Amino acid sequence: MATDRRFKNRMHAGKLLAVALAPYAGRADALVLALPRGGVPVAFAIARALGLALDVLPVRKLGLPGHEEFAMGAIAGGGIRVLNMAAIRAHRIGRAPIDAACAREEREIARRERQYRGARPEPGLAGRTAILVDDGLATGSTMCAAVRAAHARGAARVVVAVPAGAPDSCAALAAQVDELVCLVRPADFGAVSRWYREFGQTSDEEVQDLLAIAWRDQALAQRSSTNASERRQS
């Protein structure tokens, strides 16, 4: 890593995380799940380096009404809600605005599922190790929603992997998972973007392109493995 503790870009961060996640390399029961959009380039680099399958787990932040940049919680598919009750009480947010924000973000999750995955089914997590990846951990609300979704889908082991995170958020989340891997936990964390030299917005098109490459490579590897097995048996 650079001496100023910043990553070159998301792909660079993913390659460094892959080194820390080396014990999971080549494991058939392990799956890398990216939180789109920014987590996808990080997760792509991890999955490619370790020879693991890649997929996405869409989650959405719930912005405070009138102050959307501040999170009052997050949601994931399957009715998963994580609410920051302290923020909700402090800003006197009623039930109706919360429900409206959840409905709006549920529609966005559904849109992303259709756009990114198309007719491809969700990956099965029952009995598997789910490695949840994002480009950073600030409040931790979206990752917390992803963790709950992974547990709800039957993951046997849940690992969170991020390049950089706020120390208090990492500590809180570590208690909810089997393992948390975070390369940089500075006391002066601030925003995730501070820890990257290049931090442009990840587009839907980039997400689709990276997933297409990963899924193509996974299909080729599976076909090669099947052919090899058939040759051994003949």
PDB file of C-alpha atoms in Angstrom:
ATOM      1  CA  MET A   1       0.000   0.000   0.000  1.00  0.00           C
ATOM      2  CA  ALA A   2       1.110   3.555  -0.585  1.00  0.00           C
ATOM      3  CA  THR A   3       2.878   5.260   2.299  1.00  0.00           C
ATOM      4  CA  ASP A   4       0.036   7.794   2.583  1.00  0.00           C
ATOM      5  CA  ARG A   5      -2.239   4.835   3.391  1.00  0.00           C
ATOM      6  CA  ARG A   6      -4.399   5.429   0.332  1.00  0.00           C
ATOM      7  CA  PHE A   7      -5.306   2.850  -2.294  1.00  0.00           C
ATOM      8  CA  LYS A   8      -4.728   3.616  -5.974  1.00  0.00           C
ATOM      9  CA  ASN A   9      -8.285   2.606  -6.874  1.00  0.00           C
ATOM     10  CA  ARG A  10     -10.875  -0.047  -6.035  1.00  0.00           C
ATOM     11  CA  MET A  11      -9.157  -2.781  -8.053  1.00  0.00           C
ATOM     12  CA  HIS A  12      -5.871  -2.117  -6.246  1.00  0.00           C
ATOM     13  CA  ALA A  13      -7.670  -2.332  -2.916  1.00  0.00           C
ATOM     14  CA  GLY A  14      -9.229  -5.641  -3.937  1.00  0.00           C
ATOM     15  CA  LYS A  15      -5.864  -7.142  -4.859  1.00  0.00           C
ATOM     16  CA  LEU A  16      -4.474  -6.204  -1.448  1.00  0.00           C
ATOM     17  CA  LEU A  17      -7.540  -7.631   0.303  1.00  0.00           C
ATOM     18  CA  ALA A  18      -7.099 -10.872  -1.632  1.00  0.00           C
ATOM     19  CA  VAL A  19      -3.731 -11.370   0.063  1.00  0.00           C
ATOM     20  CA  ALA A  20      -5.391 -11.130   3.473  1.00  0.00           C
ATOM     21  CA  LEU A  21      -8.133 -13.523   2.331  1.00  0.00           C
ATOM     22  CA  ALA A  22      -5.723 -16.119   0.915  1.00  0.00           C
ATOM     23  CA  PRO A  23      -6.977 -18.950   3.208  1.00  0.00           C
ATOM     24  CA  TYR A  24     -10.234 -18.940   1.206  1.00  0.00           C
ATOM     25  CA  ALA A  25      -8.525 -19.411  -2.175  1.00  0.00           C
ATOM     26  CA  GLY A  26     -10.050 -22.108  -4.358  1.00  0.00           C
ATOM     27  CA  ARG A  27     -12.669 -23.162  -1.812  1.00  0.00           C
ATOM     28  CA  ALA A  28     -15.784 -24.517  -3.523  1.00  0.00           C
ATOM     29  CA  ASP A  29     -17.961 -23.551  -0.564  1.00  0.00           C
ATOM     30  CA  ALA A  30     -16.866 -19.881  -0.588  1.00  0.00           C
ATOM     31  CA  LEU A  31     -18.567 -17.132  -2.576  1.00  0.00           C
ATOM     32  CA  VAL A  32     -17.623 -13.457  -2.924  1.00  0.00           C
ATOM     33  CA  LEU A  33     -20.667 -11.188  -2.711  1.00  0.00           C
ATOM     34  CA  ALA A  34     -20.201  -7.555  -3.721  1.00  0.00           C
ATOM     35  CA  LEU A  35     -22.283  -4.672  -2.430  1.00  0.00           C
ATOM     36  CA  PRO A  36     -23.034  -2.680  -5.591  1.00  0.00           C
ATOM     37  CA  ARG A  37     -21.993  -0.493  -6.962  1.00  0.00           C
ATOM     38  CA  GLY A  38     -18.642   0.503  -5.432  1.00  0.00           C
ATOM     39  CA  GLY A  39     -17.955  -2.901  -3.923  1.00  0.00           C
ATOM     40  CA  VAL A  40     -18.044  -4.678  -7.287  1.00  0.00           C
ATOM     41  CA  PRO A  41     -14.554  -3.715  -8.597  1.00  0.00           C
ATOM     42  CA  VAL A  42     -13.055  -4.584  -5.197  1.00  0.00           C
ATOM     43  CA  ALA A  43     -14.849  -7.938  -5.107  1.00  0.00           C
ATOM     44  CA  PHE A  44     -13.991  -8.687  -8.742  1.00  0.00           C
ATOM     45  CA  ALA A  45     -10.273  -8.385  -7.981  1.00  0.00           C
ATOM     46  CA  ILE A  46     -10.647 -10.609  -4.908  1.00  0.00           C
ATOM     47  CA  ALA A  47     -12.636 -13.305  -6.716  1.00  0.00           C
ATOM     48  CA  ARG A  48     -10.212 -13.376  -9.662  1.00  0.00           C
ATOM     49  CA  ALA A  49      -7.120 -13.565  -7.446  1.00  0.00           C
ATOM     50  CA  LEU A  50      -8.533 -16.345  -5.249  1.00  0.00           C
ATOM     51  CA  GLY A  51     -10.389 -18.355  -7.901  1.00  0.00           C
ATOM     52  CA  LEU A  52     -13.772 -17.830  -6.229  1.00  0.00           C
ATOM     53  CA  ALA A  53     -17.260 -17.330  -7.630  1.00  0.00           C
ATOM     54  CA  LEU A  54     -18.560 -13.751  -7.689  1.00  0.00           C
ATOM     55  CA  ASP A  55     -22.081 -12.399  -7.327  1.00  0.00           C
ATOM     56  CA  VAL A  56     -23.834  -9.322  -5.957  1.00  0.00           C
ATOM     57  CA  LEU A  57     -25.956  -8.614  -2.890  1.00  0.00           C
ATOM     58  CA  PRO A  58     -27.758  -5.308  -3.494  1.00  0.00           C
ATOM     59  CA  VAL A  59     -28.374  -3.180  -0.409  1.00  0.00           C
ATOM     60  CA  ARG A  60     -29.470   0.444  -0.116  1.00  0.00           C
ATOM     61  CA  LYS A  61     -28.893   3.200   2.389  1.00  0.00           C
ATOM     62  CA  LEU A  62     -31.957   4.941   3.816  1.00  0.00           C
ATOM     63  CA  GLY A  63     -31.284   8.671   3.723  1.00  0.00           C
ATOM     64  CA  LEU A  64     -32.766  11.049   6.271  1.00  0.00           C
ATOM     65  CA  PRO A  65     -35.625  13.032   4.688  1.00  0.00           C
ATOM     66  CA  GLY A  66     -34.188  16.359   3.555  1.00  0.00           C
ATOM     67  CA  HIS A  67     -30.639  15.192   4.341  1.00  0.00           C
ATOM     68  CA  GLU A  68     -30.245  12.158   2.087  1.00  0.00           C
ATOM     69  CA  GLU A  69     -26.479  12.030   2.539  1.00  0.00           C
ATOM     70  CA  PHE A  70     -26.983  11.000   6.188  1.00  0.00           C
ATOM     71  CA  ALA A  71     -28.110   7.424   6.833  1.00  0.00           C
ATOM     72  CA  MET A  72     -31.027   6.569   9.095  1.00  0.00           C
ATOM     73  CA  GLY A  73     -30.551   2.904   8.197  1.00  0.00           C
ATOM     74  CA  ALA A  74     -30.352   0.503   5.294  1.00  0.00           C
ATOM     75  CA  ILE A  75     -32.294  -2.305   3.652  1.00  0.00           C
ATOM     76  CA  ALA A  76     -31.594  -5.533   1.783  1.00  0.00           C
ATOM     77  CA  GLY A  77     -33.877  -7.868  -0.151  1.00  0.00           C
ATOM     78  CA  GLY A  78     -36.221 -10.179   1.714  1.00  0.00           C
ATOM     79  CA  GLY A  79     -37.576  -7.446   3.975  1.00  0.00           C
ATOM     80  CA  ILE A  80     -34.298  -6.840   5.818  1.00  0.00           C
ATOM     81  CA  ARG A  81     -34.294  -3.452   7.587  1.00  0.00           C
ATOM     82  CA  VAL A  82     -31.548  -1.959   9.724  1.00  0.00           C
ATOM     83  CA  LEU A  83     -32.640   1.292  11.382  1.00  0.00           C
ATOM     84  CA  ASN A  84     -30.519   3.834  13.240  1.00  0.00           C
ATOM     85  CA  MET A  85     -32.996   4.585  15.996  1.00  0.00           C
ATOM     86  CA  ALA A  86     -30.768   7.240  17.566  1.00  0.00           C
ATOM     87  CA  ALA A  87     -30.753   9.248  14.319  1.00  0.00           C
ATOM     88  CA  ILE A  88     -34.469   8.666  13.788  1.00  0.00           C
ATOM     89  CA  ARG A  89     -35.338   9.898  17.278  1.00  0.00           C
ATOM     90  CA  ALA A  90     -32.932  12.833  17.086  1.00  0.00           C
ATOM     91  CA  HIS A  91     -34.541  14.067  13.843  1.00  0.00           C
ATOM     92  CA  ARG A  92     -38.079  13.082  14.905  1.00  0.00           C
ATOM     93  CA  ILE A  93     -38.669  10.937  11.840  1.00  0.00           C
ATOM     94  CA  GLY A  94     -42.109   9.307  11.831  1.00  0.00           C
ATOM     95  CA  ARG A  95     -43.142   5.871  10.578  1.00  0.00           C
ATOM     96  CA  ALA A  96     -44.569   7.148   7.277  1.00  0.00           C
ATOM     97  CA  PRO A  97     -41.303   8.713   5.991  1.00  0.00           C
ATOM     98  CA  ILE A  98     -39.395   5.583   6.987  1.00  0.00           C
ATOM     99  CA  ASP A  99     -41.856   3.347   5.135  1.00  0.00           C
ATOM    100  CA  ALA A 100     -41.733   5.632   2.103  1.00  0.00           C
ATOM    101  CA  ALA A 101     -37.916   5.548   2.044  1.00  0.00           C
ATOM    102  CA  CYS A 102     -37.926   1.750   2.374  1.00  0.00           C
ATOM    103  CA  ALA A 103     -40.434   1.374  -0.491  1.00  0.00           C
ATOM    104  CA  ARG A 104     -38.365   3.666  -2.716  1.00  0.00           C
ATOM    105  CA  GLU A 105     -35.122   1.817  -2.026  1.00  0.00           C
ATOM    106  CA  GLU A 106     -36.795  -1.595  -2.397  1.00  0.00           C
ATOM    107  CA  ARG A 107     -37.739  -0.566  -5.933  1.00  0.00           C
ATOM    108  CA  GLU A 108     -34.123   0.408  -6.601  1.00  0.00           C
ATOM    109  CA  ILE A 109     -32.892  -2.939  -5.271  1.00  0.00           C
ATOM    110  CA  ALA A 110     -35.350  -4.728  -7.567  1.00  0.00           C
ATOM    111  CA  ARG A 111     -34.160  -2.631 -10.517  1.00  0.00           C
ATOM    112  CA  ARG A 112     -30.534  -3.465  -9.828  1.00  0.00           C
ATOM    113  CA  GLU A 113     -31.314  -7.153  -9.450  1.00  0.00           C
ATOM    114  CA  ARG A 114     -32.984  -7.147 -12.879  1.00  0.00           C
ATOM    115  CA  GLN A 115     -30.282  -5.077 -14.546  1.00  0.00           C
ATOM    116  CA  TYR A 116     -27.285  -6.858 -13.079  1.00  0.00           C
ATOM    117  CA  ARG A 117     -28.527 -10.441 -12.960  1.00  0.00           C
ATOM    118  CA  GLY A 118     -31.269 -10.644 -15.584  1.00  0.00           C
ATOM    119  CA  ALA A 119     -32.688 -14.168 -15.588  1.00  0.00           C
ATOM    120  CA  ARG A 120     -29.743 -15.537 -13.628  1.00  0.00           C
ATOM    121  CA  PRO A 121     -30.976 -16.906 -10.250  1.00  0.00           C
ATOM    122  CA  GLU A 122     -29.688 -15.641  -6.923  1.00  0.00           C
ATOM    123  CA  PRO A 123     -26.771 -17.718  -5.633  1.00  0.00           C
ATOM    124  CA  GLY A 124     -27.589 -20.275  -2.983  1.00  0.00           C
ATOM    125  CA  LEU A 125     -25.924 -19.460   0.341  1.00  0.00           C
ATOM    126  CA  ALA A 126     -27.115 -22.373   2.475  1.00  0.00           C
ATOM    127  CA  GLY A 127     -24.108 -24.026   4.092  1.00  0.00           C
ATOM    128  CA  ARG A 128     -21.627 -21.766   2.287  1.00  0.00           C
ATOM    129  CA  THR A 129     -19.100 -19.122   3.307  1.00  0.00           C
ATOM    130  CA  ALA A 130     -20.271 -15.690   2.162  1.00  0.00           C
ATOM    131  CA  ILE A 131     -17.495 -13.106   1.793  1.00  0.00           C
ATOM    132  CA  LEU A 132     -19.239  -9.715   1.746  1.00  0.00           C
ATOM    133  CA  VAL A 133     -17.216  -6.962   0.088  1.00  0.00           C
ATOM    134  CA  ASP A 134     -17.595  -3.189  -0.149  1.00  0.00           C
ATOM    135  CA  ASP A 135     -15.158  -0.378  -0.937  1.00  0.00           C
ATOM    136  CA  GLY A 136     -15.236   0.916   2.637  1.00  0.00           C
ATOM    137  CA  LEU A 137     -17.092   0.903   5.938  1.00  0.00           C
ATOM    138  CA  ALA A 138     -18.281   4.270   7.249  1.00  0.00           C
ATOM    139  CA  THR A 139     -21.426   3.979   9.405  1.00  0.00           C
ATOM    140  CA  GLY A 140     -21.701   0.282   8.611  1.00  0.00           C
ATOM    141  CA  SER A 141     -25.477   0.352   8.084  1.00  0.00           C
ATOM    142  CA  THR A 142     -25.485  -1.058   4.544  1.00  0.00           C
ATOM    143  CA  MET A 143     -23.007  -3.795   5.422  1.00  0.00           C
ATOM    144  CA  CYS A 144     -25.070  -4.671   8.499  1.00  0.00           C
ATOM    145  CA  ALA A 145     -28.097  -5.150   6.230  1.00  0.00           C
ATOM    146  CA  ALA A 146     -26.002  -7.369   3.939  1.00  0.00           C
ATOM    147  CA  VAL A 147     -24.824  -9.449   6.904  1.00  0.00           C
ATOM    148  CA  ARG A 148     -28.394  -9.999   8.066  1.00  0.00           C
ATOM    149  CA  ALA A 149     -29.426 -10.961   4.533  1.00  0.00           C
ATOM    150  CA  ALA A 150     -26.596 -13.510   4.293  1.00  0.00           C
ATOM    151  CA  HIS A 151     -27.563 -15.052   7.632  1.00  0.00           C
ATOM    152  CA  ALA A 152     -31.232 -15.125   6.601  1.00  0.00           C
ATOM    153  CA  ARG A 153     -30.284 -17.024   3.428  1.00  0.00           C
ATOM    154  CA  GLY A 154     -28.544 -19.721   5.411  1.00  0.00           C
ATOM    155  CA  ALA A 155     -24.844 -18.864   5.082  1.00  0.00           C
ATOM    156  CA  ALA A 156     -22.801 -21.118   7.355  1.00  0.00           C
ATOM    157  CA  ARG A 157     -20.056 -18.527   7.745  1.00  0.00           C
ATOM    158  CA  VAL A 158     -20.129 -14.774   7.054  1.00  0.00           C
ATOM    159  CA  VAL A 159     -16.942 -12.823   6.397  1.00  0.00           C
ATOM    160  CA  VAL A 160     -16.828  -9.059   5.844  1.00  0.00           C
ATOM    161  CA  ALA A 161     -13.917  -7.702   3.783  1.00  0.00           C
ATOM    162  CA  VAL A 162     -13.300  -3.987   3.217  1.00  0.00           C
ATOM    163  CA  PRO A 163     -10.146  -2.019   2.373  1.00  0.00           C
ATOM    164  CA  ALA A 164     -10.800   0.754   4.907  1.00  0.00           C
ATOM    165  CA  GLY A 165     -13.216   1.296   7.754  1.00  0.00           C
ATOM    166  CA  ALA A 166     -14.071   3.482  10.713  1.00  0.00           C
ATOM    167  CA  PRO A 167     -12.759   1.779  13.874  1.00  0.00           C
ATOM    168  CA  ASP A 168     -16.041   1.968  15.802  1.00  0.00           C
ATOM    169  CA  SER A 169     -18.059   0.638  12.850  1.00  0.00           C
ATOM    170  CA  CYS A 170     -15.599  -2.221  12.377  1.00  0.00           C
ATOM    171  CA  ALA A 171     -15.784  -3.114  16.066  1.00  0.00           C
ATOM    172  CA  ALA A 172     -19.587  -3.124  16.061  1.00  0.00           C
ATOM    173  CA  LEU A 173     -19.812  -5.220  12.905  1.00  0.00           C
ATOM    174  CA  ALA A 174     -17.128  -7.690  13.968  1.00  0.00           C
ATOM    175  CA  ALA A 175     -19.450  -8.895  16.726  1.00  0.00           C
ATOM    176  CA  GLN A 176     -22.040  -9.889  14.088  1.00  0.00           C
ATOM    177  CA  VAL A 177     -19.832 -11.950  11.756  1.00  0.00           C
ATOM    178  CA  ASP A 178     -17.380 -14.835  11.854  1.00  0.00           C
ATOM    179  CA  GLU A 179     -14.497 -12.746  10.539  1.00  0.00           C
ATOM    180  CA  LEU A 180     -13.909  -9.110   9.610  1.00  0.00           C
ATOM    181  CA  VAL A 181     -10.956  -8.212   7.397  1.00  0.00           C
ATOM    182  CA  CYS A 182     -10.144  -4.497   7.130  1.00  0.00           C
ATOM    183  CA  LEU A 183      -6.738  -3.304   5.965  1.00  0.00           C
ATOM    184  CA  VAL A 184      -6.902   0.282   7.277  1.00  0.00           C
ATOM    185  CA  ARG A 185      -8.799   1.481  10.372  1.00  0.00           C
ATOM    186  CA  PRO A 186      -7.638   5.070  10.920  1.00  0.00           C
ATOM    187  CA  ALA A 187      -8.930   7.057  13.883  1.00  0.00           C
ATOM    188  CA  ASP A 188      -9.453  10.026  11.545  1.00  0.00           C
ATOM    189  CA  PHE A 189     -11.455   7.942   9.070  1.00  0.00           C
ATOM    190  CA  GLY A 190     -13.866  10.599   7.774  1.00  0.00           C
ATOM    191  CA  ALA A 191     -15.249   9.464   4.400  1.00  0.00           C
ATOM    192  CA  VAL A 192     -14.418   6.317   2.415  1.00  0.00           C
ATOM    193  CA  SER A 193     -13.213   8.435  -0.524  1.00  0.00           C
ATOM    194  CA  ARG A 194     -10.327   9.826   1.573  1.00  0.00           C
ATOM    195  CA  TRP A 195      -8.545   6.479   1.386  1.00  0.00           C
ATOM    196  CA  TYR A 196      -8.427   6.271  -2.404  1.00  0.00           C
ATOM    197  CA  ARG A 197      -6.428   8.296  -4.894  1.00  0.00           C
ATOM    198  CA  GLU A 198      -9.017   7.482  -7.576  1.00  0.00           C
ATOM    199  CA  PHE A 199     -12.609   7.198  -6.364  1.00  0.00           C
ATOM    200  CA  GLY A 200     -14.915   7.887  -9.292  1.00  0.00           C
ATOM    201  CA  GLN A 201     -18.495   6.659  -9.213  1.00  0.00           C
ATOM    202  CA  THR A 202     -18.931   3.051 -10.327  1.00  0.00           C
ATOM    203  CA  SER A 203     -21.566   2.906 -13.078  1.00  0.00           C
ATOM    204  CA  ASP A 204     -24.219   0.266 -13.728  1.00  0.00           C
ATOM    205  CA  GLU A 205     -22.409  -0.478 -16.984  1.00  0.00           C
ATOM    206  CA  GLU A 206     -19.128  -1.185 -15.187  1.00  0.00           C
ATOM    207  CA  VAL A 207     -20.920  -3.495 -12.764  1.00  0.00           C
ATOM    208  CA  GLN A 208     -22.532  -5.396 -15.636  1.00  0.00           C
ATOM    209  CA  ASP A 209     -19.244  -5.672 -17.523  1.00  0.00           C
ATOM    210  CA  LEU A 210     -17.330  -7.020 -14.525  1.00  0.00           C
ATOM    211  CA  LEU A 211     -20.063  -9.511 -13.657  1.00  0.00           C
ATOM    212  CA  ALA A 212     -20.219 -10.689 -17.270  1.00  0.00           C
ATOM    213  CA  ILE A 213     -16.461 -11.342 -17.274  1.00  0.00           C
ATOM    214  CA  ALA A 214     -16.595 -13.141 -13.925  1.00  0.00           C
ATOM    215  CA  TRP A 215     -19.564 -15.298 -14.891  1.00  0.00           C
ATOM    216  CA  ARG A 216     -18.029 -16.166 -18.259  1.00  0.00           C
ATOM    217  CA  ASP A 217     -14.803 -17.253 -16.563  1.00  0.00           C
ATOM    218  CA  GLN A 218     -16.748 -19.254 -13.966  1.00  0.00           C
ATOM    219  CA  ALA A 219     -18.673 -21.067 -16.711  1.00  0.00           C
ATOM    220  CA  LEU A 220     -15.456 -21.883 -18.586  1.00  0.00           C
ATOM    221  CA  ALA A 221     -13.803 -23.171 -15.428  1.00  0.00           C
ATOM    222  CA  GLN A 222     -16.824 -25.330 -14.616  1.00  0.00           C
ATOM    223  CA  ARG A 223     -16.884 -26.724 -18.159  1.00  0.00           C
ATOM    224  CA  SER A 224     -13.175 -27.498 -18.009  1.00  0.00           C
ATOM    225  CA  SER A 225     -13.573 -29.244 -14.658  1.00  0.00           C
ATOM    226  CA  THR A 226     -16.495 -31.314 -15.956  1.00  0.00           C
ATOM    227  CA  ASN A 227     -14.573 -32.350 -19.072  1.00  0.00           C
ATOM    228  CA  ALA A 228     -11.558 -33.353 -16.994  1.00  0.00           C
ATOM    229  CA  SER A 229     -13.758 -35.438 -14.716  1.00  0.00           C
ATOM    230  CA  GLU A 230     -15.384 -37.187 -17.669  1.00  0.00           C
ATOM    231  CA  ARG A 231     -11.959 -37.996 -19.159  1.00  0.00           C
ATOM    232  CA  ARG A 232     -10.801 -39.543 -15.881  1.00  0.00           C
ATOM    233  CA  GLN A 233     -13.910 -41.722 -15.748  1.00  0.00           C
ATOM    234  CA  SER A 234     -13.653 -42.915 -19.377  1.00  0.00           C
TER     235      SER A 234
END
